[in-house]
PDB file of C-alpha atoms in Angstrom:
ATOM      1  CA  MET A 199     -13.292   6.067  26.215  1.00  0.00           C
ATOM      2  CA  VAL A 200      -9.734   7.250  25.636  1.00  0.00           C
ATOM      3  CA  THR A 201      -9.099  10.349  23.504  1.00  0.00           C
ATOM      4  CA  VAL A 202      -6.818  10.254  20.485  1.00  0.00           C
ATOM      5  CA  MET A 203      -4.758  13.123  21.908  1.00  0.00           C
ATOM      6  CA  SER A 204      -3.964  11.089  25.024  1.00  0.00           C
ATOM      7  CA  LEU A 205      -2.616   8.331  22.766  1.00  0.00           C
ATOM      8  CA  TRP A 206       0.053  10.452  21.082  1.00  0.00           C
ATOM      9  CA  LEU A 207       2.874   8.225  22.399  1.00  0.00           C
ATOM     10  CA  PRO A 208       1.596   4.872  21.036  1.00  0.00           C
ATOM     11  CA  ILE A 209       0.640   6.655  17.795  1.00  0.00           C
ATOM     12  CA  LEU A 210       4.140   8.039  17.298  1.00  0.00           C
ATOM     13  CA  VAL A 211       6.043   4.977  18.524  1.00  0.00           C
ATOM     14  CA  SER A 212       3.988   2.521  16.455  1.00  0.00           C
ATOM     15  CA  ALA A 213       4.455   4.653  13.325  1.00  0.00           C
ATOM     16  CA  VAL A 214       8.228   4.691  13.871  1.00  0.00           C
ATOM     17  CA  ILE A 215       8.338   0.929  14.534  1.00  0.00           C
ATOM     18  CA  VAL A 216       6.314   0.158  11.393  1.00  0.00           C
ATOM     19  CA  PHE A 217       8.470   2.559   9.354  1.00  0.00           C
ATOM     20  CA  VAL A 218      11.650   0.786  10.484  1.00  0.00           C
ATOM     21  CA  ALA A 219      10.119  -2.683   9.992  1.00  0.00           C
ATOM     22  CA  SER A 220       9.061  -1.680   6.482  1.00  0.00           C
ATOM     23  CA  ALA A 221      12.599  -0.566   5.672  1.00  0.00           C
ATOM     24  CA  ILE A 222      13.974  -3.890   6.914  1.00  0.00           C
ATOM     25  CA  ILE A 223      11.383  -5.860   4.934  1.00  0.00           C
ATOM     26  CA  HIS A 224      12.134  -4.035   1.687  1.00  0.00           C
ATOM     27  CA  MET A 225      15.905  -3.581   1.991  1.00  0.00           C
ATOM     28  CA  VAL A 226      17.021  -6.759   3.758  1.00  0.00           C
ATOM     29  CA  LEU A 227      14.476  -9.513   3.169  1.00  0.00           C
ATOM     30  CA  PRO A 228      14.356 -10.864  -0.404  1.00  0.00           C
ATOM     31  CA  TYR A 229      10.683 -11.744  -0.835  1.00  0.00           C
ATOM     32  CA  HIS A 230       9.587  -8.490  -2.538  1.00  0.00           C
ATOM     33  CA  ARG A 231      12.313  -8.605  -5.184  1.00  0.00           C
ATOM     34  CA  SER A 232      10.095 -10.579  -7.558  1.00  0.00           C
ATOM     35  CA  ASN A 233       7.150  -8.152  -7.392  1.00  0.00           C
ATOM     36  CA  PHE A 234       7.985  -6.622 -10.785  1.00  0.00           C
ATOM     37  CA  GLY A 235       9.224  -8.582 -13.756  1.00  0.00           C
ATOM     38  CA  LYS A 236      11.537  -7.303 -16.465  1.00  0.00           C
ATOM     39  CA  VAL A 237       9.962  -6.523 -19.834  1.00  0.00           C
ATOM     40  CA  PRO A 238      11.519  -8.489 -22.725  1.00  0.00           C
ATOM     41  CA  ALA A 239      13.705  -6.223 -24.882  1.00  0.00           C
ATOM     42  CA  GLU A 240      13.568  -3.551 -22.181  1.00  0.00           C
ATOM     43  CA  ASP A 241      15.843  -1.088 -23.986  1.00  0.00           C
ATOM     44  CA  GLY A 242      13.774  -1.258 -27.169  1.00  0.00           C
ATOM     45  CA  VAL A 243      10.493  -0.848 -25.304  1.00  0.00           C
ATOM     46  CA  MET A 244      11.873   2.148 -23.376  1.00  0.00           C
ATOM     47  CA  GLU A 245      13.168   3.720 -26.589  1.00  0.00           C
ATOM     48  CA  ALA A 246       9.814   3.183 -28.312  1.00  0.00           C
ATOM     49  CA  LEU A 247       7.905   4.789 -25.423  1.00  0.00           C
ATOM     50  CA  ARG A 248      10.376   7.651 -24.950  1.00  0.00           C
ATOM     51  CA  LYS A 249       9.519   9.241 -28.308  1.00  0.00           C
ATOM     52  CA  PHE A 250       5.912   9.800 -27.144  1.00  0.00           C
ATOM     53  CA  SER A 251       6.951  11.895 -24.093  1.00  0.00           C
ATOM     54  CA  ILE A 252       4.153  10.325 -22.043  1.00  0.00           C
ATOM     55  CA  PRO A 253       3.533  12.504 -18.977  1.00  0.00           C
ATOM     56  CA  ALA A 254       3.686  10.901 -15.542  1.00  0.00           C
ATOM     57  CA  GLY A 255       0.387   9.213 -14.729  1.00  0.00           C
ATOM     58  CA  ASP A 256      -1.664   6.025 -14.950  1.00  0.00           C
ATOM     59  CA  TYR A 257      -2.615   4.640 -18.350  1.00  0.00           C
ATOM     60  CA  MET A 258      -4.384   1.730 -19.998  1.00  0.00           C
ATOM     61  CA  LEU A 259      -3.726   0.368 -23.479  1.00  0.00           C
ATOM     62  CA  PRO A 260      -6.044   0.181 -25.285  1.00  0.00           C
ATOM     63  CA  SER A 261      -8.198   2.803 -23.604  1.00  0.00           C
ATOM     64  CA  ALA A 262     -11.865   2.984 -24.509  1.00  0.00           C
ATOM     65  CA  GLY A 263     -12.497   6.262 -22.713  1.00  0.00           C
ATOM     66  CA  SER A 264     -16.160   5.524 -21.984  1.00  0.00           C
ATOM     67  CA  PRO A 265     -18.525   2.585 -21.407  1.00  0.00           C
ATOM     68  CA  ASP A 266     -20.096   3.131 -24.834  1.00  0.00           C
ATOM     69  CA  ALA A 267     -16.691   3.032 -26.548  1.00  0.00           C
ATOM     70  CA  MET A 268     -16.052  -0.381 -24.944  1.00  0.00           C
ATOM     71  CA  LYS A 269     -18.767  -1.763 -27.232  1.00  0.00           C
ATOM     72  CA  ASP A 270     -17.033  -0.484 -30.371  1.00  0.00           C
ATOM     73  CA  PRO A 271     -15.765  -3.371 -32.551  1.00  0.00           C
ATOM     74  CA  ALA A 272     -12.494  -1.490 -33.164  1.00  0.00           C
ATOM     75  CA  TYR A 273     -11.836  -1.337 -29.409  1.00  0.00           C
ATOM     76  CA  LYS A 274     -12.705  -5.023 -29.012  1.00  0.00           C
ATOM     77  CA  ALA A 275     -10.302  -5.853 -31.856  1.00  0.00           C
ATOM     78  CA  LYS A 276      -7.491  -3.938 -30.110  1.00  0.00           C
ATOM     79  CA  LEU A 277      -8.173  -5.895 -26.912  1.00  0.00           C
ATOM     80  CA  LYS A 278      -8.081  -9.169 -28.797  1.00  0.00           C
ATOM     81  CA  GLN A 279      -4.899  -8.282 -30.673  1.00  0.00           C
ATOM     82  CA  GLY A 280      -3.126  -7.048 -27.513  1.00  0.00           C
ATOM     83  CA  PRO A 281      -1.060  -6.296 -25.701  1.00  0.00           C
ATOM     84  CA  VAL A 282      -3.407  -5.055 -22.976  1.00  0.00           C
ATOM     85  CA  VAL A 283      -1.384  -2.883 -20.614  1.00  0.00           C
ATOM     86  CA  LEU A 284      -1.963  -1.066 -17.348  1.00  0.00           C
ATOM     87  CA  MET A 285       1.009   1.166 -16.653  1.00  0.00           C
ATOM     88  CA  THR A 286       2.153   3.890 -14.342  1.00  0.00           C
ATOM     89  CA  VAL A 287       4.627   6.310 -15.871  1.00  0.00           C
ATOM     90  CA  LEU A 288       6.910   7.993 -13.336  1.00  0.00           C
ATOM     91  CA  PRO A 289       8.762  11.247 -13.966  1.00  0.00           C
ATOM     92  CA  SER A 290      12.122  10.699 -15.655  1.00  0.00           C
ATOM     93  CA  GLY A 291      15.146  10.814 -13.402  1.00  0.00           C
ATOM     94  CA  GLY A 292      14.252   8.110 -10.907  1.00  0.00           C
ATOM     95  CA  TYR A 293      12.556   7.955  -7.568  1.00  0.00           C
ATOM     96  CA  THR A 294      12.540  10.733  -5.019  1.00  0.00           C
ATOM     97  CA  MET A 295      13.094   8.411  -2.067  1.00  0.00           C
ATOM     98  CA  GLY A 296      13.152  11.191   0.522  1.00  0.00           C
ATOM     99  CA  ARG A 297       9.693  12.385  -0.459  1.00  0.00           C
ATOM    100  CA  ASN A 298       8.334   8.839  -0.737  1.00  0.00           C
ATOM    101  CA  LEU A 299       9.700   7.876   2.683  1.00  0.00           C
ATOM    102  CA  PHE A 300       8.242  11.037   4.228  1.00  0.00           C
ATOM    103  CA  VAL A 301       4.798  10.360   2.739  1.00  0.00           C
ATOM    104  CA  TRP A 302       5.022   6.697   3.843  1.00  0.00           C
ATOM    105  CA  PHE A 303       5.770   7.838   7.406  1.00  0.00           C
ATOM    106  CA  LEU A 304       2.768  10.196   7.282  1.00  0.00           C
ATOM    107  CA  PHE A 305       0.657   7.238   6.124  1.00  0.00           C
ATOM    108  CA  CYS A 306       1.956   5.149   9.052  1.00  0.00           C
ATOM    109  CA  LEU A 307       1.019   8.010  11.392  1.00  0.00           C
ATOM    110  CA  GLY A 308      -2.435   8.180   9.815  1.00  0.00           C
ATOM    111  CA  VAL A 309      -2.997   4.445  10.292  1.00  0.00           C
ATOM    112  CA  SER A 310      -1.915   4.754  13.925  1.00  0.00           C
ATOM    113  CA  VAL A 311      -4.284   7.689  14.465  1.00  0.00           C
ATOM    114  CA  ILE A 312      -7.165   5.632  13.052  1.00  0.00           C
ATOM    115  CA  ALA A 313      -6.172   2.666  15.240  1.00  0.00           C
ATOM    116  CA  ALA A 314      -6.035   5.021  18.234  1.00  0.00           C
ATOM    117  CA  TYR A 315      -9.471   6.416  17.475  1.00  0.00           C
ATOM    118  CA  VAL A 316     -11.135   3.008  17.045  1.00  0.00           C
ATOM    119  CA  THR A 317      -9.375   1.437  20.019  1.00  0.00           C
ATOM    120  CA  GLY A 318      -9.950   4.496  22.199  1.00  0.00           C
ATOM    121  CA  ARG A 319     -13.679   4.376  21.450  1.00  0.00           C
ATOM    122  CA  ALA A 320     -13.873   0.616  22.054  1.00  0.00           C
ATOM    123  CA  VAL A 321     -11.976   0.287  25.333  1.00  0.00           C
ATOM    124  CA  GLY A 322     -11.144   2.518  28.270  1.00  0.00           C
ATOM    125  CA  ALA A 323      -7.999   3.391  30.171  1.00  0.00           C
ATOM    126  CA  GLY A 324      -6.594   0.489  32.147  1.00  0.00           C
ATOM    127  CA  THR A 325      -7.885  -2.130  29.691  1.00  0.00           C
ATOM    128  CA  ARG A 326      -5.918  -5.391  29.523  1.00  0.00           C
ATOM    129  CA  TYR A 327      -3.129  -5.713  26.956  1.00  0.00           C
ATOM    130  CA  LEU A 328      -4.832  -8.345  24.774  1.00  0.00           C
ATOM    131  CA  GLU A 329      -8.068  -6.368  24.523  1.00  0.00           C
ATOM    132  CA  VAL A 330      -6.170  -3.287  23.332  1.00  0.00           C
ATOM    133  CA  PHE A 331      -4.040  -5.508  21.070  1.00  0.00           C
ATOM    134  CA  ARG A 332      -7.146  -6.937  19.410  1.00  0.00           C
ATOM    135  CA  PHE A 333      -8.749  -3.608  18.473  1.00  0.00           C
ATOM    136  CA  ALA A 334      -5.536  -1.838  17.457  1.00  0.00           C
ATOM    137  CA  GLY A 335      -4.317  -4.895  15.538  1.00  0.00           C
ATOM    138  CA  VAL A 336      -7.455  -5.514  13.510  1.00  0.00           C
ATOM    139  CA  THR A 337      -7.845  -1.828  12.678  1.00  0.00           C
ATOM    140  CA  SER A 338      -4.254  -1.332  11.564  1.00  0.00           C
ATOM    141  CA  PHE A 339      -4.161  -4.656   9.664  1.00  0.00           C
ATOM    142  CA  ILE A 340      -7.217  -3.586   7.673  1.00  0.00           C
ATOM    143  CA  ALA A 341      -5.614  -0.221   6.894  1.00  0.00           C
ATOM    144  CA  TYR A 342      -2.246  -1.665   5.871  1.00  0.00           C
ATOM    145  CA  ALA A 343      -3.384  -4.770   3.998  1.00  0.00           C
ATOM    146  CA  LEU A 344      -6.878  -5.019   2.612  1.00  0.00           C
ATOM    147  CA  ALA A 345      -6.783  -2.198   0.062  1.00  0.00           C
ATOM    148  CA  GLN A 346      -3.990  -4.125  -1.684  1.00  0.00           C
ATOM    149  CA  TRP A 347      -6.477  -6.789  -2.772  1.00  0.00           C
ATOM    150  CA  GLN A 348      -8.237  -4.408  -5.171  1.00  0.00           C
ATOM    151  CA  GLU A 349      -5.109  -4.304  -7.315  1.00  0.00           C
ATOM    152  CA  SER A 350      -5.326  -8.048  -7.991  1.00  0.00           C
ATOM    153  CA  ILE A 351      -9.096  -8.058  -8.331  1.00  0.00           C
ATOM    154  CA  TRP A 352      -9.397  -5.151 -10.766  1.00  0.00           C
ATOM    155  CA  HIS A 353      -5.922  -4.585 -12.249  1.00  0.00           C
ATOM    156  CA  GLN A 354      -4.635  -8.167 -12.494  1.00  0.00           C
ATOM    157  CA  ARG A 355      -1.660  -7.621 -10.196  1.00  0.00           C
ATOM    158  CA  LYS A 356      -0.046 -10.969  -9.419  1.00  0.00           C
ATOM    159  CA  TRP A 357      -1.784 -12.548  -6.424  1.00  0.00           C
ATOM    160  CA  SER A 358       1.617 -13.512  -5.046  1.00  0.00           C
ATOM    161  CA  THR A 359       2.488  -9.814  -4.778  1.00  0.00           C
ATOM    162  CA  THR A 360      -0.816  -9.070  -3.052  1.00  0.00           C
ATOM    163  CA  PHE A 361      -0.245 -11.919  -0.583  1.00  0.00           C
ATOM    164  CA  LYS A 362       3.226 -10.546   0.202  1.00  0.00           C
ATOM    165  CA  HIS A 363       1.770  -7.086   0.848  1.00  0.00           C
ATOM    166  CA  THR A 364      -0.943  -8.679   2.985  1.00  0.00           C
ATOM    167  CA  PHE A 365       1.733 -10.459   5.027  1.00  0.00           C
ATOM    168  CA  ASP A 366       3.524  -7.116   5.458  1.00  0.00           C
ATOM    169  CA  GLY A 367       0.216  -5.614   6.602  1.00  0.00           C
ATOM    170  CA  LEU A 368      -0.163  -8.404   9.146  1.00  0.00           C
ATOM    171  CA  VAL A 369       3.337  -7.716  10.495  1.00  0.00           C
ATOM    172  CA  PHE A 370       2.623  -3.973  10.633  1.00  0.00           C
ATOM    173  CA  GLY A 371      -0.730  -4.621  12.316  1.00  0.00           C
ATOM    174  CA  LEU A 372       0.861  -6.867  14.940  1.00  0.00           C
ATOM    175  CA  LEU A 373       3.596  -4.306  15.620  1.00  0.00           C
ATOM    176  CA  THR A 374       1.018  -1.533  15.960  1.00  0.00           C
ATOM    177  CA  ALA A 375      -1.138  -3.710  18.218  1.00  0.00           C
ATOM    178  CA  GLY A 376       1.810  -4.612  20.426  1.00  0.00           C
ATOM    179  CA  THR A 377       2.846  -0.990  20.742  1.00  0.00           C
ATOM    180  CA  PHE A 378      -0.660   0.132  21.680  1.00  0.00           C
ATOM    181  CA  GLY A 379      -1.011  -2.695  24.206  1.00  0.00           C
ATOM    182  CA  TRP A 380       2.358  -1.833  25.729  1.00  0.00           C
ATOM    183  CA  LEU A 381       1.800   1.951  25.930  1.00  0.00           C
ATOM    184  CA  TRP A 382      -1.946   1.974  26.678  1.00  0.00           C
ATOM    185  CA  PRO A 383      -2.771   4.416  29.494  1.00  0.00           C
ATOM    186  CA  ASN A 384      -3.752   3.095  32.902  1.00  0.00           C
TER     187      ASN A 384
END
């Protein structure tokens, strides 16, 4: 068994490597640019929504509010008439990239800590590279990728977007695994 505290270096280095790889994937490579489509008549839709001053949050249109209300014929009629919308409203003024990047880095650290815990419990010091790679890779891949699938299953996110995020998770998992294998204590 290897303690999480003794794995601080692979935890930190793998989080930094994944953070940088993520930046390259999203800023340089073009495959995520089609994740979100443009709404027809965008200006008109934005103007129509603006007058309601909808606070930041997650919303569904129409919203039943309860399982019993989902049986109401009026609710069913709204669903049939459409549009049916799941939306996230962000605060006006744009993204706060600094905060988002900081929280993303903390998430990367958290994934690496979990990978360190699982791998440290599964194998001991001096374990061969590929054995460490296997445990750290599977654990971090699961953390980075599999939760994305719920968005397509339950919220109808395009499967192509989920597959792209899953590919990213595979890359991040492989980078984490390689870092742990490289820096694993003897």
